[in-house]
PDB file of C-alpha atoms in Angstrom:
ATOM      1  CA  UNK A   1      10.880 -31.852 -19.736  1.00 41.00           C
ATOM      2  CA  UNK A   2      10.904 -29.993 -23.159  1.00 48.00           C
ATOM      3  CA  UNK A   3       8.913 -27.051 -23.599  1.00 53.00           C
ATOM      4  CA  UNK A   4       6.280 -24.885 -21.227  1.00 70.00           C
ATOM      5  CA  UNK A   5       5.181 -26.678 -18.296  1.00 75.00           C
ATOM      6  CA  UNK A   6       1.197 -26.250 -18.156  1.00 77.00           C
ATOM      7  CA  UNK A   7       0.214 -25.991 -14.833  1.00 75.00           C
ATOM      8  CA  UNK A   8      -3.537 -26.250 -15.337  1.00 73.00           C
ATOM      9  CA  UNK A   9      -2.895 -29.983 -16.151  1.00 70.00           C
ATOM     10  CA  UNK A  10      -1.265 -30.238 -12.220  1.00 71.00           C
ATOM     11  CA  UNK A  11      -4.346 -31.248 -10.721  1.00 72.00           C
ATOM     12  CA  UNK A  12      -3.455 -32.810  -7.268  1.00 72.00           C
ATOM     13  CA  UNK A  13      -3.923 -29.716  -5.553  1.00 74.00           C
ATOM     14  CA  UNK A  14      -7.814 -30.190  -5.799  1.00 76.00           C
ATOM     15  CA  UNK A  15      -7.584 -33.236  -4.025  1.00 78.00           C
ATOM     16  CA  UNK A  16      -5.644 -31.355  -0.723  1.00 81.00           C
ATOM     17  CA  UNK A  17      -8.558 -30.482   1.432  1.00 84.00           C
ATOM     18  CA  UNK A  18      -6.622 -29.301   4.563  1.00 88.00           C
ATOM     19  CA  UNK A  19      -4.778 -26.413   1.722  1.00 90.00           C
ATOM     20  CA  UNK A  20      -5.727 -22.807   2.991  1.00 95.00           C
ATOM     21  CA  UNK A  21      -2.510 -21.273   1.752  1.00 96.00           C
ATOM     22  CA  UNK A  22      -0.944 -21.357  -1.835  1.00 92.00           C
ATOM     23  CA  UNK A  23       1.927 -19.654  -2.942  1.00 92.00           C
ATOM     24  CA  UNK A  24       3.197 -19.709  -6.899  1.00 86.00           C
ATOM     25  CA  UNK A  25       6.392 -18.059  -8.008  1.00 81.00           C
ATOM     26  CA  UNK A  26       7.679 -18.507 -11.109  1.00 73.00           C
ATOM     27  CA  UNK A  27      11.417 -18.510 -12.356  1.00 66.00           C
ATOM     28  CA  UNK A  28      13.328 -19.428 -15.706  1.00 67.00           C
ATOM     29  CA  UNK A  29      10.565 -22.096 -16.361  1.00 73.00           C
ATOM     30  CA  UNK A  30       8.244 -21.238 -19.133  1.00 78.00           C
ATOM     31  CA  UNK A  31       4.592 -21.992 -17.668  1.00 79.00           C
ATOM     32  CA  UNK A  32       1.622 -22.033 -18.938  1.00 81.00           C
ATOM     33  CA  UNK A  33      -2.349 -22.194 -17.662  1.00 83.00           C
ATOM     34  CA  UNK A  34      -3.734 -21.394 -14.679  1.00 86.00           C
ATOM     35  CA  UNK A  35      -3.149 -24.052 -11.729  1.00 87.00           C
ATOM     36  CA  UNK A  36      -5.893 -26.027 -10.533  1.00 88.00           C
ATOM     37  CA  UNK A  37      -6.342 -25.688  -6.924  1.00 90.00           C
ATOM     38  CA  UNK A  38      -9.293 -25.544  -4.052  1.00 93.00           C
ATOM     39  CA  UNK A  39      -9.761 -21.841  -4.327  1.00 95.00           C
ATOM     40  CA  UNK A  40     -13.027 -21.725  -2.606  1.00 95.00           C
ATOM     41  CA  UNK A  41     -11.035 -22.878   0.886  1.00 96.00           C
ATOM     42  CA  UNK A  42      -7.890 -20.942   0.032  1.00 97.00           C
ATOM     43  CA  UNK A  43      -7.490 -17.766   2.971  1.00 98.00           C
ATOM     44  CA  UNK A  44      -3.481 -16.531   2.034  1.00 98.00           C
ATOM     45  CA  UNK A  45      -3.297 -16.291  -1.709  1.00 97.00           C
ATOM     46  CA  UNK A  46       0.502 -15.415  -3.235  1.00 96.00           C
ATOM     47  CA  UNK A  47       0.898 -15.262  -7.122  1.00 92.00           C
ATOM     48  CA  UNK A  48       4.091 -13.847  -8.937  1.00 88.00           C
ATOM     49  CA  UNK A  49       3.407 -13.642 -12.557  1.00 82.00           C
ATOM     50  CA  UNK A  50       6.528 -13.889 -13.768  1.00 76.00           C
ATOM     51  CA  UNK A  51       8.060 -13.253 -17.461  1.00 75.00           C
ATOM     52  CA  UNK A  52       7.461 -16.916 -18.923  1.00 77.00           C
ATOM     53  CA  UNK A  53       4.353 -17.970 -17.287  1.00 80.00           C
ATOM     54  CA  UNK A  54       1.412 -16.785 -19.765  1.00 78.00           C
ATOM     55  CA  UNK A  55      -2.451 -17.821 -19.549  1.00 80.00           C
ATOM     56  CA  UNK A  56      -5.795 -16.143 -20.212  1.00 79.00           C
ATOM     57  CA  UNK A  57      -7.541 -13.571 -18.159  1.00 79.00           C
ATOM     58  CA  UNK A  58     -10.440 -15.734 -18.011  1.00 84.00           C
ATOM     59  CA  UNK A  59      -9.039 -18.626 -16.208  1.00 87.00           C
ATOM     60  CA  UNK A  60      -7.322 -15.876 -13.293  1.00 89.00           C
ATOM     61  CA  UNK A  61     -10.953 -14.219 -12.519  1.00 91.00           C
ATOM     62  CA  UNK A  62     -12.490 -17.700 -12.786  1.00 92.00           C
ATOM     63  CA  UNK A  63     -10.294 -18.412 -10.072  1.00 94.00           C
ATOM     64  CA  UNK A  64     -10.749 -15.502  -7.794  1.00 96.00           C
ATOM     65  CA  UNK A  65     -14.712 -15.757  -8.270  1.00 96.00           C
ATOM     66  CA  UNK A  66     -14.252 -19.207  -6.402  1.00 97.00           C
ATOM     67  CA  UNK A  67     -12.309 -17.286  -3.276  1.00 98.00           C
ATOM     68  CA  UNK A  68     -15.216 -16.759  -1.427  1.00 98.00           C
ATOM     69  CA  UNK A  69     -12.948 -17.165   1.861  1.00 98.00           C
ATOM     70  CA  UNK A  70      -9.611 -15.006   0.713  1.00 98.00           C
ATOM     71  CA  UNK A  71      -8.339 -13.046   3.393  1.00 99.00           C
ATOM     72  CA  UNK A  72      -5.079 -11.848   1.656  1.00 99.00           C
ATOM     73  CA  UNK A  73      -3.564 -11.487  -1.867  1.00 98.00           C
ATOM     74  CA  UNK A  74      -0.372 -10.724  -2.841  1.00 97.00           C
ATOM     75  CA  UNK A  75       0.103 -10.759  -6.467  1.00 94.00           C
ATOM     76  CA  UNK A  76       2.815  -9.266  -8.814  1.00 89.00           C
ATOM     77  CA  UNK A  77       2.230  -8.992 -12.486  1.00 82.00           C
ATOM     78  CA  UNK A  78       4.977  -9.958 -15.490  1.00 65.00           C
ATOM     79  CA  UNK A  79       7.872  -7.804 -15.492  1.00 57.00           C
ATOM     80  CA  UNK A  80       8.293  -8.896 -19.613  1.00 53.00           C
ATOM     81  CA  UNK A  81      11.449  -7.538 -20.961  1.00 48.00           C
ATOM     82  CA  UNK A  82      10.297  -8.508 -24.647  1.00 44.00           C
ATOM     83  CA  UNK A  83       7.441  -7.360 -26.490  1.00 39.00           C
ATOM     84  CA  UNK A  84       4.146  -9.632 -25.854  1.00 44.00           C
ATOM     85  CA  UNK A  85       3.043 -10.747 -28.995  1.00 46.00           C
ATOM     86  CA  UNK A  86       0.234 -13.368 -27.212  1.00 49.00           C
ATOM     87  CA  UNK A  87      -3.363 -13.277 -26.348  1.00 50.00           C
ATOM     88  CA  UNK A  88      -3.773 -10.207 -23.693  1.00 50.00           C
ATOM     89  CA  UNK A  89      -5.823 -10.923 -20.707  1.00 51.00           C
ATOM     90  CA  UNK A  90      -9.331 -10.231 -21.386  1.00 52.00           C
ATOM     91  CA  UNK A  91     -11.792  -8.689 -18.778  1.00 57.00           C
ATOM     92  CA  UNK A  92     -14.396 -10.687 -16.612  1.00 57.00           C
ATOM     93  CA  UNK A  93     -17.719  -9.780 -17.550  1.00 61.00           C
ATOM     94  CA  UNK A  94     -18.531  -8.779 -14.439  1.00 74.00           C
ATOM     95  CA  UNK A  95     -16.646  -7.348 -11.454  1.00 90.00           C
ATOM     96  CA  UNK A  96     -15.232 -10.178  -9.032  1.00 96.00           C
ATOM     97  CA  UNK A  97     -15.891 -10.044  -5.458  1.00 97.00           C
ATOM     98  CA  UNK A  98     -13.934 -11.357  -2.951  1.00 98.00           C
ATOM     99  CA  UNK A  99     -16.171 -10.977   0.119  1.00 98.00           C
ATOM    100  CA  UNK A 100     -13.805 -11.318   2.798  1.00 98.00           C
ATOM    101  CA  UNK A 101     -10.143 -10.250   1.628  1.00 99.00           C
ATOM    102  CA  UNK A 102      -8.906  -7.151   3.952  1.00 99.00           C
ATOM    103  CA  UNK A 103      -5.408  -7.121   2.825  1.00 99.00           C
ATOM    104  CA  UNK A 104      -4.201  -6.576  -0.938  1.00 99.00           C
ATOM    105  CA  UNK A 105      -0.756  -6.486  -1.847  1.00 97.00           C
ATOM    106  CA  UNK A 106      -0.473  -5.648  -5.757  1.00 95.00           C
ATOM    107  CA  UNK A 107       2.340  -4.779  -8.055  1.00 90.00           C
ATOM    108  CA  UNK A 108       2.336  -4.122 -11.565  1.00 84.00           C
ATOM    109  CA  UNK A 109       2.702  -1.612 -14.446  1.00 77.00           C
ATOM    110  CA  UNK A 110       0.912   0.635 -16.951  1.00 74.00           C
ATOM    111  CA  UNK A 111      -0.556  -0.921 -20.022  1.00 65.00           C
ATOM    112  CA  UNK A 112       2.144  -1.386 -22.987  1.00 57.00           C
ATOM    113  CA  UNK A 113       3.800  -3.962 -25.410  1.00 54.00           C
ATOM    114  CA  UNK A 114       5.880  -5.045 -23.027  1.00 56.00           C
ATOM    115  CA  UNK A 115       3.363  -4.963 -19.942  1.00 60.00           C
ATOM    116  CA  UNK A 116       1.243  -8.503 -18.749  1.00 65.00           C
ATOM    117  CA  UNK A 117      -2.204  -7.619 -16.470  1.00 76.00           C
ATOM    118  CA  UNK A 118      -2.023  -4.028 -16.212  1.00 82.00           C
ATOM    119  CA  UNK A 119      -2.527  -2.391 -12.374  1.00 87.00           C
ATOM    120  CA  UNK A 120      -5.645  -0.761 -14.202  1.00 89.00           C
ATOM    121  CA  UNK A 121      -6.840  -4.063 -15.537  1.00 88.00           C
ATOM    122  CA  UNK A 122      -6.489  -5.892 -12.472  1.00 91.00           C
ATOM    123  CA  UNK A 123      -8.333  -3.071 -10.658  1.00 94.00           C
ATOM    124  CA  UNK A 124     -11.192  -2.869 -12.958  1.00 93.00           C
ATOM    125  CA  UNK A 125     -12.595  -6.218 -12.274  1.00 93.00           C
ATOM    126  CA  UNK A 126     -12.357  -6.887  -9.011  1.00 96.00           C
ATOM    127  CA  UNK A 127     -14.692  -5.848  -6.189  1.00 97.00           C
ATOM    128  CA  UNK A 128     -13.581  -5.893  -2.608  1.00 98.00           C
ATOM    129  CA  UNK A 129     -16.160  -4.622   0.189  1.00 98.00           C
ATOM    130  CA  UNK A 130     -13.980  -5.499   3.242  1.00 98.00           C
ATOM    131  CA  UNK A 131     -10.724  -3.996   2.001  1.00 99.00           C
ATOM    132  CA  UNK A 132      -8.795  -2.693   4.979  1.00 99.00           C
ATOM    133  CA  UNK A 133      -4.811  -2.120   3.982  1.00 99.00           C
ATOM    134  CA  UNK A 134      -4.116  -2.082   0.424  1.00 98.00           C
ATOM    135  CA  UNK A 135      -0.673  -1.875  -0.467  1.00 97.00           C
ATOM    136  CA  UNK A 136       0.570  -0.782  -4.309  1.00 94.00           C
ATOM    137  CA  UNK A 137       3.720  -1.323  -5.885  1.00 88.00           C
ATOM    138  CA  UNK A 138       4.812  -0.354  -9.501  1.00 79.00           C
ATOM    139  CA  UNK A 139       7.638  -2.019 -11.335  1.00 63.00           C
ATOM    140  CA  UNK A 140      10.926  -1.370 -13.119  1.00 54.00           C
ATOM    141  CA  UNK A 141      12.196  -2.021 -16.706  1.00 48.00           C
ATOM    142  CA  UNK A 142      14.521   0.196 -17.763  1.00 47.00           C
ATOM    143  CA  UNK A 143      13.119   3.994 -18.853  1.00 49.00           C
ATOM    144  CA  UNK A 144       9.639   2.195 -19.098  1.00 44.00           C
ATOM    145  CA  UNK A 145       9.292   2.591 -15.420  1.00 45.00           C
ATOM    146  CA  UNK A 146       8.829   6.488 -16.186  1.00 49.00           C
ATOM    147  CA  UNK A 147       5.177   5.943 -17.696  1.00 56.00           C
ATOM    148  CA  UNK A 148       2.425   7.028 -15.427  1.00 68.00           C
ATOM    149  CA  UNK A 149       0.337   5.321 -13.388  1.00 82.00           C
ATOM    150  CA  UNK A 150      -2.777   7.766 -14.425  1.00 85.00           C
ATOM    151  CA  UNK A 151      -5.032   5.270 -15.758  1.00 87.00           C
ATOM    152  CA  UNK A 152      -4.270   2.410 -12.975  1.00 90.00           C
ATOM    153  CA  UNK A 153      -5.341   5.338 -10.029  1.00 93.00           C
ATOM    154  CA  UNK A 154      -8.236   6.270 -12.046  1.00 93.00           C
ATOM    155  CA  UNK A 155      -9.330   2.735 -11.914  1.00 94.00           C
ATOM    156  CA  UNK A 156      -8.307   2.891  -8.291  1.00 96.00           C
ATOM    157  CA  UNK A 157     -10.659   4.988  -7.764  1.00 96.00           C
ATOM    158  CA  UNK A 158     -13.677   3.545  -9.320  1.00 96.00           C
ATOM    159  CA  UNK A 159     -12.669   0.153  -7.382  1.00 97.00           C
ATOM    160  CA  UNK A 160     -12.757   2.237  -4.073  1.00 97.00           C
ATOM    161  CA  UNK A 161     -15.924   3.689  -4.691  1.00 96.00           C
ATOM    162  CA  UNK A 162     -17.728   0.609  -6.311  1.00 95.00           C
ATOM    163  CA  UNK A 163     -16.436  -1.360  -2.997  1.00 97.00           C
ATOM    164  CA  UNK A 164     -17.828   1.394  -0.480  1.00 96.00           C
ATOM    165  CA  UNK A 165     -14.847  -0.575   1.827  1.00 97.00           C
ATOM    166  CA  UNK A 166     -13.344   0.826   5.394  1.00 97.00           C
ATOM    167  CA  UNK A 167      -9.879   0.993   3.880  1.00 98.00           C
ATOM    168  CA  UNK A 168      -7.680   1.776   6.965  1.00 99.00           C
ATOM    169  CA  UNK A 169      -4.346   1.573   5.414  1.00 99.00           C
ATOM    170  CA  UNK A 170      -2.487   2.754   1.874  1.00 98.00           C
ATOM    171  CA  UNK A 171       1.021   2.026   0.808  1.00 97.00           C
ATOM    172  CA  UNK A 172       2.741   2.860  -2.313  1.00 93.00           C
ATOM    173  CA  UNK A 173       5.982   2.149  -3.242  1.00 87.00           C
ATOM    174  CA  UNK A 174       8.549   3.290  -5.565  1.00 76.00           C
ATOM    175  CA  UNK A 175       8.210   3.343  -9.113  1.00 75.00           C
ATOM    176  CA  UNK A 176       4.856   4.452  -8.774  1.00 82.00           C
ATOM    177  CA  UNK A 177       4.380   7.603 -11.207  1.00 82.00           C
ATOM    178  CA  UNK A 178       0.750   9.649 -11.000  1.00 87.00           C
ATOM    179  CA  UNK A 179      -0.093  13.041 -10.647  1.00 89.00           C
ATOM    180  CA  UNK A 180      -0.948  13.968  -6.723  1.00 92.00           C
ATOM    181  CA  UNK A 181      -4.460  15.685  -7.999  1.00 94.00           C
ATOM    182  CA  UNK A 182      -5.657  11.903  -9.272  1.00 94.00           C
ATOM    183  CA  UNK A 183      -4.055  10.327  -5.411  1.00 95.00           C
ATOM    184  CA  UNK A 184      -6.001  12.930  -3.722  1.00 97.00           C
ATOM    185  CA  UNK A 185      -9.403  11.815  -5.755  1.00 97.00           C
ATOM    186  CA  UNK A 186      -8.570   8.126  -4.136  1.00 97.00           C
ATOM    187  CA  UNK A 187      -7.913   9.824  -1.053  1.00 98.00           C
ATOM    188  CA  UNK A 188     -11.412  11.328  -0.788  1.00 98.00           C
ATOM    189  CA  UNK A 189     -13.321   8.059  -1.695  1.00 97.00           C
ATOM    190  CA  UNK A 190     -11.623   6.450   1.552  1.00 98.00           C
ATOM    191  CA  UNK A 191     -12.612   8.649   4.852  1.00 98.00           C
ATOM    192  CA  UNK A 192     -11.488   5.837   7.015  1.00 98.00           C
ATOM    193  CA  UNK A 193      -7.817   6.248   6.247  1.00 99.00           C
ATOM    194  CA  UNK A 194      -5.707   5.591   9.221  1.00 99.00           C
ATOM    195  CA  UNK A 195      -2.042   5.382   7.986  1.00 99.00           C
ATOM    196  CA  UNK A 196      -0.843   6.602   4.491  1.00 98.00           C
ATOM    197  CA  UNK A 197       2.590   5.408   3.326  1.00 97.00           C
ATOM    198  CA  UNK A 198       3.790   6.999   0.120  1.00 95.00           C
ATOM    199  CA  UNK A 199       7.570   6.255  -0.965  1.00 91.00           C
ATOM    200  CA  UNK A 200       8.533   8.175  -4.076  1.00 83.00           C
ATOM    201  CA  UNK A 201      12.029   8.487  -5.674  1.00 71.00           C
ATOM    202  CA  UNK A 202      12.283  12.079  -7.433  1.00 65.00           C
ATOM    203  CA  UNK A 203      14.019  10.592 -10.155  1.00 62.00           C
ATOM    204  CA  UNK A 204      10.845   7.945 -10.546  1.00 62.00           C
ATOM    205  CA  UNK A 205       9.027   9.437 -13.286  1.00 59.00           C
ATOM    206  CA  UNK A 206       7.426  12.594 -14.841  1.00 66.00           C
ATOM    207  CA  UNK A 207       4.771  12.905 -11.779  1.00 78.00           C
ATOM    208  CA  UNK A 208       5.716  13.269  -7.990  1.00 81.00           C
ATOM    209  CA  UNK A 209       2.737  12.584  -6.235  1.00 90.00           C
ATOM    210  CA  UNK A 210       3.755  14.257  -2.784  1.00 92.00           C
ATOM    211  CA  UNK A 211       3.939  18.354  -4.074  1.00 92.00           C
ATOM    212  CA  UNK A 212       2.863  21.405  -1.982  1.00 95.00           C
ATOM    213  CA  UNK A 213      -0.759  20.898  -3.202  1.00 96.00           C
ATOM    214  CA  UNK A 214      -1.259  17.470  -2.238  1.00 96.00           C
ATOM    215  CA  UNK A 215       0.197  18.415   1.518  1.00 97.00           C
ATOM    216  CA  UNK A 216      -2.134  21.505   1.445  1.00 98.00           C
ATOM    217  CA  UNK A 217      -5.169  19.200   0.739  1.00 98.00           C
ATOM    218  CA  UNK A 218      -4.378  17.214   3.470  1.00 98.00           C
ATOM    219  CA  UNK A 219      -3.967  19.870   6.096  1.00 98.00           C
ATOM    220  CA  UNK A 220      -7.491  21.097   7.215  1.00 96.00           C
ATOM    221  CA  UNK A 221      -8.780  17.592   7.910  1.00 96.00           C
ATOM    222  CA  UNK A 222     -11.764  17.589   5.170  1.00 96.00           C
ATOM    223  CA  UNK A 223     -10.032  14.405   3.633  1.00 98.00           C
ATOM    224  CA  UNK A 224      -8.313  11.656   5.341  1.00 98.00           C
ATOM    225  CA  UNK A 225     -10.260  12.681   8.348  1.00 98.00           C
ATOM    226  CA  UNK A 226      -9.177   9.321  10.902  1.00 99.00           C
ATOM    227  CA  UNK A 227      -5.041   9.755   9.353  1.00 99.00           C
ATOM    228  CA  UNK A 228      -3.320   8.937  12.475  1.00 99.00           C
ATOM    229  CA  UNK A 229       0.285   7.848  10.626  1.00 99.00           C
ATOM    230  CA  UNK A 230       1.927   9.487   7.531  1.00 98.00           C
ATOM    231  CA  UNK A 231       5.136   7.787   6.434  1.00 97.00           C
ATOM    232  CA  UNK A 232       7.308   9.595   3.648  1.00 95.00           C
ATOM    233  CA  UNK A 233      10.194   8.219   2.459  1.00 92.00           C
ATOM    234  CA  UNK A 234      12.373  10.536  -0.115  1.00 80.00           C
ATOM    235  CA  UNK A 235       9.391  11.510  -1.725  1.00 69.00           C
ATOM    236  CA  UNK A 236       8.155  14.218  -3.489  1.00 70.00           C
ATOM    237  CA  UNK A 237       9.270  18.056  -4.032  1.00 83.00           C
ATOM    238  CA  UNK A 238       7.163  19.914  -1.613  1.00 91.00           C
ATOM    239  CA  UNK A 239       8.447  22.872   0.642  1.00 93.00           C
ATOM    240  CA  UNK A 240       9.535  21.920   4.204  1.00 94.00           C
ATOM    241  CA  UNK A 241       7.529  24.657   5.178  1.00 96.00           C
ATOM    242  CA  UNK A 242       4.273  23.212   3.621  1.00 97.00           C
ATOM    243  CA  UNK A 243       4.758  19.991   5.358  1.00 97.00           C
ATOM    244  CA  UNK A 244       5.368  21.318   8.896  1.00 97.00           C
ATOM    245  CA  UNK A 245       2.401  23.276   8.292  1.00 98.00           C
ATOM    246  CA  UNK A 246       0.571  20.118   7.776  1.00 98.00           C
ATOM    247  CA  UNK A 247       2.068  18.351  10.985  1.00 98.00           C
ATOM    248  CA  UNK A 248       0.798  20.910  13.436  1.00 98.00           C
ATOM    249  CA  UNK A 249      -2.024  21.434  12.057  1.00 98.00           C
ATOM    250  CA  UNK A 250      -3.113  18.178  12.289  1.00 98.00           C
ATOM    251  CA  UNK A 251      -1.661  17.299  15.869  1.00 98.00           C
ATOM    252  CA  UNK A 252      -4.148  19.915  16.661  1.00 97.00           C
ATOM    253  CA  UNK A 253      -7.157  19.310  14.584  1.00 96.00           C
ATOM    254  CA  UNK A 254     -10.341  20.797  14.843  1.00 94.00           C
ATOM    255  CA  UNK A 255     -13.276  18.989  15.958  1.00 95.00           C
ATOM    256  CA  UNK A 256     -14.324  15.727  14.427  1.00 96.00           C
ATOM    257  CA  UNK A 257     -10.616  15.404  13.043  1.00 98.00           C
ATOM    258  CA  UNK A 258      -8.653  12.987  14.589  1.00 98.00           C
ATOM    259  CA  UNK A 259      -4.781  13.983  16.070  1.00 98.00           C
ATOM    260  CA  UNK A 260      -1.792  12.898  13.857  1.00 98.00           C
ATOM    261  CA  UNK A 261      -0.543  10.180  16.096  1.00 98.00           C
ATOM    262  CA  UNK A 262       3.173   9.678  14.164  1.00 98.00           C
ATOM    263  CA  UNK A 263       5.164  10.610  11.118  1.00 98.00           C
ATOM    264  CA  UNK A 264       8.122   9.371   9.639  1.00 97.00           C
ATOM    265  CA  UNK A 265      10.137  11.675   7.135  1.00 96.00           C
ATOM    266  CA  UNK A 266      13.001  10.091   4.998  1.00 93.00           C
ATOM    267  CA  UNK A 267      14.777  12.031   1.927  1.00 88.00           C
ATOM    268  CA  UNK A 268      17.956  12.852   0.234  1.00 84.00           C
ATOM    269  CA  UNK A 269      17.427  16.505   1.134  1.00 85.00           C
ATOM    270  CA  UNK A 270      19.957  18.255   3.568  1.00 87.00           C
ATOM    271  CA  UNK A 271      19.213  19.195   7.201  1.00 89.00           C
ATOM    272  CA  UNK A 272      17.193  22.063   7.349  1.00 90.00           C
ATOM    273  CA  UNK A 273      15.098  24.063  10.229  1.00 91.00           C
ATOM    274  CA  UNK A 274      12.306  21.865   9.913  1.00 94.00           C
ATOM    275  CA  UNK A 275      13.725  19.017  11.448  1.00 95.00           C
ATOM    276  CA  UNK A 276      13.956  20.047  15.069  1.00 96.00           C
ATOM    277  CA  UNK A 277      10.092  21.602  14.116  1.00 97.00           C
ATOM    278  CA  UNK A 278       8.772  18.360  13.427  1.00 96.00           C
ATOM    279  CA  UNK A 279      10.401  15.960  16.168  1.00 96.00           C
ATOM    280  CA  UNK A 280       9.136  19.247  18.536  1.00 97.00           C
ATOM    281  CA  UNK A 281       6.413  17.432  18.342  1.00 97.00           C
ATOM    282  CA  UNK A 282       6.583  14.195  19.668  1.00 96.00           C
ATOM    283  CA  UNK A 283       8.628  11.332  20.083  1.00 96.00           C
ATOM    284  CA  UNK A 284       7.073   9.466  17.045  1.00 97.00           C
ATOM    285  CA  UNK A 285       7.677  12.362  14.849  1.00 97.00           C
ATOM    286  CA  UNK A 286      10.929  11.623  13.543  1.00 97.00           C
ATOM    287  CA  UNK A 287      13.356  12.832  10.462  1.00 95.00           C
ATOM    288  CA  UNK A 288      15.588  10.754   8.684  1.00 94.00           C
ATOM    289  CA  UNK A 289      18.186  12.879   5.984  1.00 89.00           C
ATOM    290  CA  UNK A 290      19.992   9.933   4.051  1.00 78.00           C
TER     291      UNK A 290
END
């Protein structure tokens, strides 16, 4: 076959009435379209965008709009190493709910010439009331992974806020560049945080999210007041200090703050005093120096 493959003309995946999972990953193929599929029975939803599969916004929120019974989405934006001359995705006119999804995996970058849906794009037009873990990667192109992520948290934050949701669980992953003042903001729209998960290289970008302020923030309890698990893995450039302060503080909380329950600390940095502080106390309190 010569030339993209358009994958909106694959229809026989309307006629598949048993399908509740469907899972598209592209490779070397050029692709083109949307696919055709029964979204409206779909429940497990996995779409790589990959660099040589293009299509219009319109046809990816008409899609979603039809996922009335999603339960999870993982989907991962074009990683374009050229510069996208084509038609941009364009915005749905209106938000798109997905009523029952409570897990979102989502990876992407910043807008730019060489940047496919945009984190910030993807977050302005969706609304997701039952959102329980959400999990957010960024992605690497050369120095272009050391643009920040300030817009896509800002639009973070309007998504969290629109939704009103119980979100229980936040992840983000490397590459992900954003000043920890913006994080916090996100932080305070979500009271029903349970586990936060922030992995951060120090060499990712221009913004370390995990700094002496952001660990202050979280210390009294006021935010994050149900944080039960805080995973940090060689992230940030905080004093050790500042962290263990945060530790006891909250294995002791004052009333209506729930006890830090576990916390995992992985960096570069080299053995210090505060490790024996922080596995003091408890057994899932543990320091990893790599």
């Amino acid at each position: 076959m010569h030339g993209p493959i358009a994958v909106n003309n694959l229809s026989f995946l309307e006629r598949a009435p048993l399908l509740r999972e469907f899972k598209i990953t592209t490779s070397t193929t050029a692709l083109t379209g949307f696919p055709r599929a029964p979204w409206h029975q779909l429940v497990d939803i996995h779409i790589d965008v990959g660099e040589k599969w293009t299509f219009l916004g319109s046809e990816l929120w008409r899609a979603l709009a039809q996922c009335v019974k999603l339960e999870l989405l993982h989907l991962k934006t074009a990683n374009h190493h050229r510069i996208l001359t084509g038609p941009q995705p364009t915005s749905s006119p209106h938000r798109v709910t997905l009523p029952r999804l409570r897990e979102f995996h989502v990876s992407g970058r910043e807008p730019a010439l060489f940047t496919w849906l945009a984190l910030s794009h993807i977050f302005d037009n969706l609304h997701l009331p039952r959102l329980e873990k959400l999990d957010i990667g960024g992605r690497s192109t050369g120095r272009l992974w050391e643009r920040t992520y300030l817009q896509s948290f800002l639009s973070l934050d309007n998504l969290l806020n629109a939704s009103a949701c119980s979100l229980t669980t936040l992840s983000l992953d490397e590459y992900i560049s954003v000043p920890s003042l913006v994080v916090l903001q996100c932080l305070s729209s979500v009271p029903t945080l349970h586990k936060l998960r922030i992995q951060q290289s120090r060499d990712c970008g221009r913004d370390l999210i995990v700094d002496d302020d952001f660990l202050e923030a979280l210390t009294p309890g006021t935010l994050c007041p149900e944080l039960r698990v805080l995973i940090l893995v060689d992230s940030g450039a905080y004093q050790e200090d500042t962290l263990v302060g945060l530790l006891r503080t909250r294995c002791n909380p004052p009333p209506g703050v729930a006890r830090l329950q576990e916390a995992s600390i992985s960096s570069h940095r080299p053995k210090s005093h505060a490790d024996e502080q922080i596995r003091s106390l408890g057994s899932l309190f543990t320091v990893h120096r790599t």
